Amino acid sequence: MPQQGQKPIIIAGPCSAETEEQVMQTAAGIAGHSAVTAFRSGVWKPRSRPGNFEGAGDNALQWLKKVKNEYDLPIAVEVATPSHVEKALEAGVEYLWVGARTTSNPFSVQELARALEGIDVQIMVKNPVNPDLSLWIGAIERMMKMTPGNVMAIHRGFYPYEQTPYRNIPKWEIPIELKTRMPEIAIICDPSHISGDRGLVPEIAQYALDLNFDGLMIETHIDPKNALSDANQQLTPDSLLKLLDNLEFRDQNVNGSVQNALESFRNQIDSIDSQILELLAQRMETTRKIGAYKRHRNVAAFQLKRWKNIIRSRMETGSSLGLSKEFVKKMLQSVHKESIRIQSEIMKQHRNKDD
Ligand code: PEP
Ligand code: MN
């Protein structure tokens, strides 16, 4: 995803600014690491239910200004209204991010874009709460239309309706599709809000880097357990530094021989994929023939016993070839669905002919 030679963007800091001491101590703990690009902190917090800590508000901007001056670190803040934008810019904030709940509302995004008209800052748009790629792209486009600033995306996962080990389910295919449609947009991963659990942050952060994300945003707090928001998912500054030291960052300068080896693997994959597609086409052709035969003999398209046998035997074969049973099952279900559709289509055509 990143341009060759570009350093990953690492943004760290507390979920919320709570007190001047908490902000300054957190900043002191992380500012020295060379990988850190900017210091984040929520100032105005969007809470799902009223009555929870809603951020220290305007005062906190002064603490962040102090971080910027003392540690020479750019500051990142969430903005949800034009007045937030105005105040943040006045305080010299360089990175503004749009939170997941705000991205979900095109009216709010448009108001923010209008407030940023002609202003050259870094803008990061978090994905909406629900896995709606168009809504995410729409918010990015609204920003790009109005501001000359650099617009980026943050992947923070999606609200899970089902039980999952994550606070917000990652659905990696969605940011990958975003990158495919908008290759010029840098995408940062927020493993803190995806996991909701500090123990899972390192593995999600590494996974994102392996997928070639352009950076990470990681919540870090001087005393996570007593944080006033998101206490379960914040790292201490020491754990953050340890994580940054242990992460495997992709090679910034992919040299000629690595590039050639990659090219050769990709050629092999291209060739295997086209063989898979040719075989699938042959399978569907046979399906057409069996469909015509069944129709002729008055046999139903779907035969439960045969289907059970297919699943069982293919899962066994797949497993002996080192494929996961779950994967083989999903793939067969999809192939079988298409076979049934083709056979039913053939039966319908013949019925229409008979009428
Ligand atoms: C945050 O970054 O603290 C935050 C509120 O995030 P999100 O909008 O992803 O829930
Ligand atoms: Mn948070």
mmCIF file of C-alpha atoms and ligand atoms in Angstrom:
data_model
loop_
_atom_site.group_PDB
_atom_site.id
_atom_site.type_symbol
_atom_site.label_atom_id
_atom_site.label_comp_id
_atom_site.label_asym_id
_atom_site.label_seq_id
_atom_site.Cartn_x
_atom_site.Cartn_y
_atom_site.Cartn_z
ATOM 1 C CA MET A 1 0.000 0.000 0.000
ATOM 2 C CA PRO A 2 2.586 2.683 0.903
ATOM 3 C CA GLN A 3 4.888 4.306 -1.617
ATOM 4 C CA GLN A 4 8.315 2.740 -1.559
ATOM 5 C CA GLY A 5 10.597 4.286 1.025
ATOM 6 C CA GLN A 6 7.755 5.844 3.041
ATOM 7 C CA LYS A 7 7.868 5.380 6.796
ATOM 8 C CA PRO A 8 4.728 3.873 8.408
ATOM 9 C CA ILE A 9 2.555 6.415 10.235
ATOM 10 C CA ILE A 10 2.423 5.582 13.951
ATOM 11 C CA ILE A 11 -0.067 7.559 16.030
ATOM 12 C CA ALA A 12 -0.223 6.833 19.750
ATOM 13 C CA GLY A 13 -1.756 8.445 22.810
ATOM 14 C CA PRO A 14 -4.711 8.119 25.145
ATOM 15 C CA CYS A 15 -8.286 7.432 24.142
ATOM 16 C CA SER A 16 -9.187 10.641 26.023
ATOM 17 C CA ALA A 17 -7.279 13.513 27.539
ATOM 18 C CA GLU A 18 -8.324 13.364 31.207
ATOM 19 C CA THR A 19 -5.916 15.620 33.087
ATOM 20 C CA GLU A 20 -2.825 17.622 32.230
ATOM 21 C CA GLU A 21 -0.640 15.174 34.204
ATOM 22 C CA GLN A 22 -2.080 12.114 32.471
ATOM 23 C CA VAL A 23 -1.528 13.690 29.041
ATOM 24 C CA MET A 24 2.015 14.905 29.802
ATOM 25 C CA GLN A 25 3.124 11.669 31.467
ATOM 26 C CA THR A 26 1.764 9.564 28.590
ATOM 27 C CA ALA A 27 3.502 11.813 26.074
ATOM 28 C CA ALA A 28 6.766 11.660 28.018
ATOM 29 C CA GLY A 29 6.601 7.857 27.885
ATOM 30 C CA ILE A 30 6.243 7.573 24.137
ATOM 31 C CA ALA A 31 7.744 10.696 22.607
ATOM 32 C CA GLY A 32 11.288 9.369 22.507
ATOM 33 C CA HIS A 33 10.569 6.492 20.129
ATOM 34 C CA SER A 34 11.663 7.310 16.609
ATOM 35 C CA ALA A 35 8.753 5.424 15.013
ATOM 36 C CA VAL A 36 6.097 7.681 16.597
ATOM 37 C CA THR A 37 4.666 10.142 14.065
ATOM 38 C CA ALA A 38 1.992 11.921 16.128
ATOM 39 C CA PHE A 39 0.339 12.025 19.566
ATOM 40 C CA ARG A 40 -3.386 11.277 19.596
ATOM 41 C CA SER A 41 -6.002 12.173 22.146
ATOM 42 C CA GLY A 42 -9.765 12.477 22.224
ATOM 43 C CA VAL A 43 -10.835 15.854 23.607
ATOM 44 C CA TRP A 44 -14.565 15.673 22.870
ATOM 45 C CA LYS A 45 -15.641 12.051 23.273
ATOM 46 C CA PRO A 46 -18.609 10.507 21.458
ATOM 47 C CA ARG A 47 -20.123 8.099 24.015
ATOM 48 C CA SER A 48 -22.833 5.618 23.150
ATOM 49 C CA ARG A 49 -24.756 6.346 26.377
ATOM 50 C CA PRO A 50 -25.105 9.672 28.177
ATOM 51 C CA GLY A 51 -23.541 10.007 31.597
ATOM 52 C CA ASN A 52 -20.132 8.567 30.693
ATOM 53 C CA PHE A 53 -16.970 10.674 30.611
ATOM 54 C CA GLU A 54 -17.332 12.932 27.574
ATOM 55 C CA GLY A 55 -13.798 14.294 27.418
ATOM 56 C CA ALA A 56 -12.098 17.221 29.100
ATOM 57 C CA GLY A 57 -13.223 19.534 26.273
ATOM 58 C CA ASP A 58 -11.584 22.773 25.136
ATOM 59 C CA ASN A 59 -9.145 22.911 28.098
ATOM 60 C CA ALA A 60 -7.473 19.721 26.938
ATOM 61 C CA LEU A 61 -6.330 21.474 23.759
ATOM 62 C CA GLN A 62 -3.937 23.507 25.913
ATOM 63 C CA TRP A 63 -2.386 20.294 27.300
ATOM 64 C CA LEU A 64 -1.961 18.960 23.777
ATOM 65 C CA LYS A 65 -0.361 22.216 22.713
ATOM 66 C CA LYS A 66 2.112 21.686 25.523
ATOM 67 C CA VAL A 67 2.910 18.160 24.255
ATOM 68 C CA LYS A 68 3.495 19.569 20.803
ATOM 69 C CA ASN A 69 5.861 22.239 22.091
ATOM 70 C CA GLU A 70 7.750 20.160 24.644
ATOM 71 C CA TYR A 71 8.195 17.027 22.551
ATOM 72 C CA ASP A 72 8.001 18.437 19.051
ATOM 73 C CA LEU A 73 5.263 15.911 18.249
ATOM 74 C CA PRO A 74 2.372 16.694 15.901
ATOM 75 C CA ILE A 75 -1.038 16.339 17.544
ATOM 76 C CA ALA A 76 -4.069 14.303 16.410
ATOM 77 C CA VAL A 77 -7.600 15.001 17.657
ATOM 78 C CA GLU A 78 -11.098 13.737 16.801
ATOM 79 C CA VAL A 79 -13.471 16.341 15.382
ATOM 80 C CA ALA A 80 -17.211 15.885 15.062
ATOM 81 C CA THR A 81 -18.537 19.421 14.549
ATOM 82 C CA PRO A 82 -17.368 22.560 12.697
ATOM 83 C CA SER A 83 -16.697 24.192 16.068
ATOM 84 C CA HIS A 84 -14.329 21.335 16.999
ATOM 85 C CA VAL A 85 -12.503 21.908 13.700
ATOM 86 C CA GLU A 86 -12.183 25.614 14.385
ATOM 87 C CA LYS A 87 -10.863 25.116 17.921
ATOM 88 C CA ALA A 88 -8.470 22.329 16.959
ATOM 89 C CA LEU A 89 -6.972 24.334 14.108
ATOM 90 C CA GLU A 90 -6.626 27.352 16.364
ATOM 91 C CA ALA A 91 -4.651 25.170 18.814
ATOM 92 C CA GLY A 92 -2.319 24.095 15.984
ATOM 93 C CA VAL A 93 -3.542 20.485 15.682
ATOM 94 C CA GLU A 94 -2.018 18.903 12.558
ATOM 95 C CA TYR A 95 -4.036 15.656 12.301
ATOM 96 C CA LEU A 96 -7.830 15.691 12.525
ATOM 97 C CA TRP A 97 -9.769 12.470 12.514
ATOM 98 C CA VAL A 98 -13.437 11.809 11.885
ATOM 99 C CA GLY A 99 -14.780 9.153 14.278
ATOM 100 C CA ALA A 100 -16.729 6.066 13.233
ATOM 101 C CA ARG A 101 -20.059 7.401 14.452
ATOM 102 C CA THR A 102 -19.598 10.669 12.568
ATOM 103 C CA THR A 103 -18.558 8.962 9.316
ATOM 104 C CA SER A 104 -21.888 7.160 9.452
ATOM 105 C CA ASN A 105 -23.715 10.469 8.946
ATOM 106 C CA PRO A 106 -23.192 12.216 5.575
ATOM 107 C CA PHE A 107 -24.755 15.473 6.889
ATOM 108 C CA SER A 108 -22.125 15.700 9.640
ATOM 109 C CA VAL A 109 -19.299 14.765 7.273
ATOM 110 C CA GLN A 110 -20.411 17.435 4.812
ATOM 111 C CA GLU A 111 -20.461 20.065 7.580
ATOM 112 C CA LEU A 112 -16.944 19.065 8.627
ATOM 113 C CA ALA A 113 -15.734 19.167 5.019
ATOM 114 C CA ARG A 114 -17.200 22.666 4.652
ATOM 115 C CA ALA A 115 -15.414 23.794 7.821
ATOM 116 C CA LEU A 116 -12.161 22.460 6.368
ATOM 117 C CA GLU A 117 -12.593 24.111 2.969
ATOM 118 C CA GLY A 118 -9.248 25.314 1.628
ATOM 119 C CA ILE A 119 -7.352 24.219 4.785
ATOM 120 C CA ASP A 120 -4.232 22.158 4.338
ATOM 121 C CA VAL A 121 -4.127 19.632 7.233
ATOM 122 C CA GLN A 122 -3.942 15.854 7.599
ATOM 123 C CA ILE A 123 -7.460 14.398 7.705
ATOM 124 C CA MET A 124 -8.172 10.824 8.695
ATOM 125 C CA VAL A 125 -11.578 9.266 8.133
ATOM 126 C CA LYS A 126 -12.434 6.256 10.287
ATOM 127 C CA ASN A 127 -14.680 3.603 8.768
ATOM 128 C CA PRO A 128 -18.386 3.890 9.659
ATOM 129 C CA VAL A 129 -19.714 1.688 12.467
ATOM 130 C CA ASN A 130 -21.471 -0.611 9.983
ATOM 131 C CA PRO A 131 -19.588 -2.353 7.155
ATOM 132 C CA ASP A 132 -20.788 0.007 4.431
ATOM 133 C CA LEU A 133 -17.889 0.689 2.065
ATOM 134 C CA SER A 134 -19.816 3.295 0.038
ATOM 135 C CA LEU A 135 -20.449 5.338 3.164
ATOM 136 C CA TRP A 136 -16.722 5.235 3.998
ATOM 137 C CA ILE A 137 -15.682 6.146 0.446
ATOM 138 C CA GLY A 138 -18.372 8.852 0.342
ATOM 139 C CA ALA A 139 -16.966 10.493 3.490
ATOM 140 C CA ILE A 140 -13.426 10.399 2.061
ATOM 141 C CA GLU A 141 -14.667 11.908 -1.194
ATOM 142 C CA ARG A 142 -16.542 14.691 0.597
ATOM 143 C CA MET A 143 -13.305 15.622 2.344
ATOM 144 C CA MET A 144 -11.176 15.382 -0.796
ATOM 145 C CA LYS A 145 -13.555 17.666 -2.690
ATOM 146 C CA MET A 146 -13.344 20.478 -0.161
ATOM 147 C CA THR A 147 -9.836 20.411 1.256
ATOM 148 C CA PRO A 148 -6.375 20.482 -0.311
ATOM 149 C CA GLY A 149 -5.142 18.533 2.747
ATOM 150 C CA ASN A 150 -3.964 14.937 2.713
ATOM 151 C CA VAL A 151 -6.930 12.626 3.303
ATOM 152 C CA MET A 152 -6.292 9.179 4.814
ATOM 153 C CA ALA A 153 -8.498 6.358 6.099
ATOM 154 C CA ILE A 154 -8.489 4.557 9.446
ATOM 155 C CA HIS A 155 -9.732 0.991 9.711
ATOM 156 C CA ARG A 156 -11.169 0.454 13.239
ATOM 157 C CA GLY A 157 -13.405 -2.552 12.563
ATOM 158 C CA PHE A 158 -17.198 -2.845 12.403
ATOM 159 C CA TYR A 159 -19.850 -3.312 15.048
ATOM 160 C CA PRO A 160 -20.385 -7.067 15.447
ATOM 161 C CA TYR A 161 -23.982 -8.239 15.695
ATOM 162 C CA GLU A 162 -22.740 -11.732 16.445
ATOM 163 C CA GLN A 163 -20.435 -12.843 19.307
ATOM 164 C CA THR A 164 -16.794 -12.411 18.297
ATOM 165 C CA PRO A 165 -13.457 -12.189 20.101
ATOM 166 C CA TYR A 166 -13.256 -8.597 18.852
ATOM 167 C CA ARG A 167 -14.939 -5.439 20.048
ATOM 168 C CA ASN A 168 -15.259 -4.451 16.393
ATOM 169 C CA ILE A 169 -14.942 -7.172 13.785
ATOM 170 C CA PRO A 170 -12.106 -6.391 11.338
ATOM 171 C CA LYS A 171 -13.627 -7.619 8.035
ATOM 172 C CA TRP A 172 -10.239 -7.079 6.354
ATOM 173 C CA GLU A 173 -11.771 -7.469 2.904
ATOM 174 C CA ILE A 174 -13.401 -4.028 3.284
ATOM 175 C CA PRO A 175 -10.208 -1.937 3.729
ATOM 176 C CA ILE A 176 -8.580 -4.081 1.019
ATOM 177 C CA GLU A 177 -11.450 -3.212 -1.328
ATOM 178 C CA LEU A 178 -11.101 0.456 -0.337
ATOM 179 C CA LYS A 179 -7.401 0.304 -1.284
ATOM 180 C CA THR A 180 -8.281 -1.342 -4.586
ATOM 181 C CA ARG A 181 -10.781 1.398 -5.405
ATOM 182 C CA MET A 182 -8.743 4.318 -4.029
ATOM 183 C CA PRO A 183 -5.067 3.275 -4.267
ATOM 184 C CA GLU A 184 -3.879 6.818 -3.563
ATOM 185 C CA ILE A 185 -5.420 6.830 -0.053
ATOM 186 C CA ALA A 186 -3.176 5.761 2.832
ATOM 187 C CA ILE A 187 -4.945 3.395 5.271
ATOM 188 C CA ILE A 188 -4.002 3.207 8.938
ATOM 189 C CA CYS A 189 -5.178 0.382 11.189
ATOM 190 C CA ASP A 190 -6.534 1.001 14.706
ATOM 191 C CA PRO A 191 -5.983 -2.340 16.498
ATOM 192 C CA SER A 192 -7.144 -0.835 19.812
ATOM 193 C CA HIS A 193 -10.757 -0.312 18.735
ATOM 194 C CA ILE A 194 -10.781 -3.530 16.672
ATOM 195 C CA SER A 195 -9.700 -5.642 19.638
ATOM 196 C CA GLY A 196 -11.168 -3.835 22.636
ATOM 197 C CA ASP A 197 -8.524 -5.833 24.527
ATOM 198 C CA ARG A 198 -4.880 -4.812 25.026
ATOM 199 C CA GLY A 199 -3.773 -8.470 24.863
ATOM 200 C CA LEU A 200 -4.908 -8.700 21.240
ATOM 201 C CA VAL A 201 -3.433 -5.385 20.074
ATOM 202 C CA PRO A 202 0.028 -6.724 19.059
ATOM 203 C CA GLU A 203 -1.237 -9.535 16.855
ATOM 204 C CA ILE A 204 -3.748 -7.301 15.069
ATOM 205 C CA ALA A 205 -1.107 -4.594 14.594
ATOM 206 C CA GLN A 206 1.284 -7.111 13.019
ATOM 207 C CA TYR A 207 -1.456 -8.558 10.843
ATOM 208 C CA ALA A 208 -2.226 -5.067 9.496
ATOM 209 C CA LEU A 209 1.450 -4.470 8.712
ATOM 210 C CA ASP A 210 1.602 -7.846 6.966
ATOM 211 C CA LEU A 211 -1.331 -6.687 4.825
ATOM 212 C CA ASN A 212 0.752 -3.613 3.988
ATOM 213 C CA PHE A 213 -1.319 -1.040 5.866
ATOM 214 C CA ASP A 214 0.319 2.392 5.909
ATOM 215 C CA GLY A 215 0.445 2.740 9.675
ATOM 216 C CA LEU A 216 -1.157 2.184 13.062
ATOM 217 C CA MET A 217 -3.113 4.179 15.611
ATOM 218 C CA ILE A 218 -2.679 2.674 19.080
ATOM 219 C CA GLU A 219 -4.325 3.911 22.269
ATOM 220 C CA THR A 220 -1.758 4.420 25.021
ATOM 221 C CA HIS A 221 -2.368 5.622 28.569
ATOM 222 C CA ILE A 222 -0.060 6.144 31.537
ATOM 223 C CA ASP A 223 -2.448 4.156 33.759
ATOM 224 C CA PRO A 224 -4.720 2.152 31.432
ATOM 225 C CA LYS A 225 -6.643 0.277 34.124
ATOM 226 C CA ASN A 226 -7.894 3.548 35.582
ATOM 227 C CA ALA A 227 -8.588 5.228 32.235
ATOM 228 C CA LEU A 228 -11.916 7.063 32.069
ATOM 229 C CA SER A 229 -12.671 5.554 28.636
ATOM 230 C CA ASP A 230 -11.602 2.346 26.875
ATOM 231 C CA ALA A 231 -9.685 1.061 29.912
ATOM 232 C CA ASN A 232 -9.474 -2.525 28.572
ATOM 233 C CA GLN A 233 -7.728 -1.742 25.328
ATOM 234 C CA GLN A 234 -5.074 0.875 26.133
ATOM 235 C CA LEU A 235 -1.385 -0.011 26.409
ATOM 236 C CA THR A 236 1.058 1.540 28.840
ATOM 237 C CA PRO A 237 3.788 3.623 27.165
ATOM 238 C CA ASP A 238 6.297 0.850 28.009
ATOM 239 C CA SER A 239 4.170 -1.830 26.330
ATOM 240 C CA LEU A 240 3.747 0.428 23.325
ATOM 241 C CA LEU A 241 7.506 0.884 22.987
ATOM 242 C CA LYS A 242 8.025 -2.853 23.346
ATOM 243 C CA LEU A 243 5.388 -3.480 20.692
ATOM 244 C CA LEU A 244 6.989 -0.981 18.302
ATOM 245 C CA ASP A 245 10.362 -2.648 18.799
ATOM 246 C CA ASN A 246 8.941 -6.114 18.148
ATOM 247 C CA LEU A 247 6.740 -5.347 15.161
ATOM 248 C CA GLU A 248 8.068 -6.481 11.832
ATOM 249 C CA PHE A 249 7.772 -3.513 9.566
ATOM 250 C CA ARG A 250 7.766 -4.277 5.867
ATOM 251 C CA ASP A 251 10.984 -3.615 3.997
ATOM 252 C CA GLN A 252 10.956 0.022 2.906
ATOM 253 C CA ASN A 253 13.300 -0.541 -0.006
ATOM 254 C CA VAL A 254 12.270 -3.658 -1.817
ATOM 255 C CA ASN A 255 15.301 -4.385 -3.967
ATOM 256 C CA GLY A 256 15.486 -5.877 -7.423
ATOM 257 C CA SER A 257 15.923 -9.531 -6.455
ATOM 258 C CA VAL A 258 13.031 -9.433 -3.920
ATOM 259 C CA GLN A 259 10.885 -7.758 -6.571
ATOM 260 C CA ASN A 260 11.785 -10.502 -9.097
ATOM 261 C CA ALA A 261 11.016 -13.276 -6.626
ATOM 262 C CA LEU A 262 7.648 -11.657 -5.832
ATOM 263 C CA GLU A 263 6.933 -11.352 -9.533
ATOM 264 C CA SER A 264 7.667 -15.032 -10.037
ATOM 265 C CA PHE A 265 5.351 -16.075 -7.138
ATOM 266 C CA ARG A 266 2.642 -13.819 -8.535
ATOM 267 C CA ASN A 267 2.976 -15.395 -11.982
ATOM 268 C CA GLN A 268 2.549 -18.829 -10.415
ATOM 269 C CA ILE A 269 -0.559 -17.659 -8.552
ATOM 270 C CA ASP A 270 -2.009 -16.125 -11.746
ATOM 271 C CA SER A 271 -1.483 -19.380 -13.592
ATOM 272 C CA ILE A 272 -2.999 -21.515 -10.790
ATOM 273 C CA ASP A 273 -6.016 -19.183 -10.584
ATOM 274 C CA SER A 274 -6.715 -19.500 -14.291
ATOM 275 C CA GLN A 275 -6.490 -23.300 -14.014
ATOM 276 C CA ILE A 276 -8.958 -23.208 -11.098
ATOM 277 C CA LEU A 277 -11.353 -21.126 -13.211
ATOM 278 C CA GLU A 278 -11.044 -23.457 -16.216
ATOM 279 C CA LEU A 279 -11.783 -26.453 -13.981
ATOM 280 C CA LEU A 280 -14.775 -24.678 -12.463
ATOM 281 C CA ALA A 281 -16.088 -23.941 -15.965
ATOM 282 C CA GLN A 282 -15.710 -27.654 -16.819
ATOM 283 C CA ARG A 283 -17.507 -28.624 -13.620
ATOM 284 C CA MET A 284 -20.428 -26.320 -14.450
ATOM 285 C CA GLU A 285 -20.570 -27.725 -17.993
ATOM 286 C CA THR A 286 -20.922 -31.215 -16.503
ATOM 287 C CA THR A 287 -23.559 -29.833 -14.169
ATOM 288 C CA ARG A 288 -25.541 -28.666 -17.215
ATOM 289 C CA LYS A 289 -25.359 -32.190 -18.649
ATOM 290 C CA ILE A 290 -26.450 -33.849 -15.416
ATOM 291 C CA GLY A 291 -29.242 -31.268 -15.110
ATOM 292 C CA ALA A 292 -30.578 -32.228 -18.564
ATOM 293 C CA TYR A 293 -30.309 -35.918 -17.690
ATOM 294 C CA LYS A 294 -32.123 -35.488 -14.355
ATOM 295 C CA ARG A 295 -34.847 -33.528 -16.077
ATOM 296 C CA HIS A 296 -35.232 -36.297 -18.633
ATOM 297 C CA ARG A 297 -35.494 -38.929 -15.890
ATOM 298 C CA ASN A 298 -37.652 -36.750 -13.651
ATOM 299 C CA VAL A 299 -35.088 -36.644 -10.832
ATOM 300 C CA ALA A 300 -34.936 -33.607 -8.450
ATOM 301 C CA ALA A 301 -31.975 -31.210 -8.847
ATOM 302 C CA PHE A 302 -30.990 -31.473 -5.168
ATOM 303 C CA GLN A 303 -30.124 -34.890 -3.731
ATOM 304 C CA LEU A 304 -29.353 -34.722 -0.007
ATOM 305 C CA LYS A 305 -27.455 -38.012 0.230
ATOM 306 C CA ARG A 306 -25.176 -37.149 -2.665
ATOM 307 C CA TRP A 307 -24.537 -33.661 -1.240
ATOM 308 C CA LYS A 308 -23.614 -35.052 2.183
ATOM 309 C CA ASN A 309 -21.204 -37.452 0.509
ATOM 310 C CA ILE A 310 -19.604 -34.672 -1.502
ATOM 311 C CA ILE A 311 -19.040 -32.525 1.580
ATOM 312 C CA ARG A 312 -17.616 -35.379 3.626
ATOM 313 C CA SER A 313 -15.287 -36.830 1.017
ATOM 314 C CA ARG A 314 -14.016 -33.435 -0.235
ATOM 315 C CA MET A 315 -13.375 -32.223 3.303
ATOM 316 C CA GLU A 316 -11.314 -35.344 3.929
ATOM 317 C CA THR A 317 -9.365 -34.966 0.700
ATOM 318 C CA GLY A 318 -8.877 -31.235 1.315
ATOM 319 C CA SER A 319 -7.681 -31.881 4.822
ATOM 320 C CA SER A 320 -5.138 -34.475 3.652
ATOM 321 C CA LEU A 321 -3.863 -31.811 1.240
ATOM 322 C CA GLY A 322 -3.389 -29.345 4.090
ATOM 323 C CA LEU A 323 -6.502 -27.225 3.445
ATOM 324 C CA SER A 324 -8.695 -26.168 6.335
ATOM 325 C CA LYS A 325 -11.998 -28.060 6.534
ATOM 326 C CA GLU A 326 -13.886 -24.797 7.043
ATOM 327 C CA PHE A 327 -12.411 -23.337 3.857
ATOM 328 C CA VAL A 328 -13.210 -26.461 1.791
ATOM 329 C CA LYS A 329 -16.748 -26.494 3.145
ATOM 330 C CA LYS A 330 -17.362 -22.835 2.303
ATOM 331 C CA MET A 331 -15.928 -23.249 -1.177
ATOM 332 C CA LEU A 332 -18.043 -26.346 -1.874
ATOM 333 C CA GLN A 333 -21.169 -24.648 -0.589
ATOM 334 C CA SER A 334 -20.619 -21.849 -3.056
ATOM 335 C CA VAL A 335 -19.922 -24.256 -5.960
ATOM 336 C CA HIS A 336 -22.924 -26.369 -5.017
ATOM 337 C CA LYS A 337 -25.204 -23.340 -4.852
ATOM 338 C CA GLU A 338 -24.209 -22.413 -8.401
ATOM 339 C CA SER A 339 -24.721 -26.033 -9.583
ATOM 340 C CA ILE A 340 -28.214 -26.126 -8.135
ATOM 341 C CA ARG A 341 -29.005 -22.766 -9.737
ATOM 342 C CA ILE A 342 -27.862 -24.059 -13.153
ATOM 343 C CA GLN A 343 -29.823 -27.311 -12.829
ATOM 344 C CA SER A 344 -32.994 -25.539 -11.696
ATOM 345 C CA GLU A 345 -32.619 -23.154 -14.639
ATOM 346 C CA ILE A 346 -32.433 -26.109 -17.051
ATOM 347 C CA MET A 347 -35.549 -27.677 -15.511
ATOM 348 C CA LYS A 348 -37.397 -24.375 -15.806
ATOM 349 C CA GLN A 349 -36.436 -23.982 -19.475
ATOM 350 C CA HIS A 350 -37.687 -27.471 -20.293
ATOM 351 C CA ARG A 351 -40.912 -26.854 -18.365
ATOM 352 C CA ASN A 352 -41.518 -23.698 -20.383
ATOM 353 C CA LYS A 353 -40.908 -25.681 -23.582
ATOM 354 C CA ASP A 354 -43.444 -28.322 -22.484
ATOM 355 C CA ASP A 355 -46.104 -25.685 -21.707
HETATM 356 C C1 PEP B 1 -11.380 6.873 19.480
HETATM 357 O O1 PEP B 1 -10.498 6.825 18.609
HETATM 358 O O2 PEP B 1 -11.161 7.016 20.681
HETATM 359 C C2 PEP B 1 -12.791 6.640 19.072
HETATM 360 C C3 PEP B 1 -13.818 7.118 19.732
HETATM 361 O O3 PEP B 1 -12.845 5.853 18.029
HETATM 362 P P1 PEP B 1 -14.054 5.301 17.095
HETATM 363 O O4 PEP B 1 -14.634 6.496 16.390
HETATM 364 O O5 PEP B 1 -13.299 4.397 16.175
HETATM 365 O O6 PEP B 1 -15.024 4.571 17.967
HETATM 366 MN MN MN B 2 -11.092 5.027 22.379
#
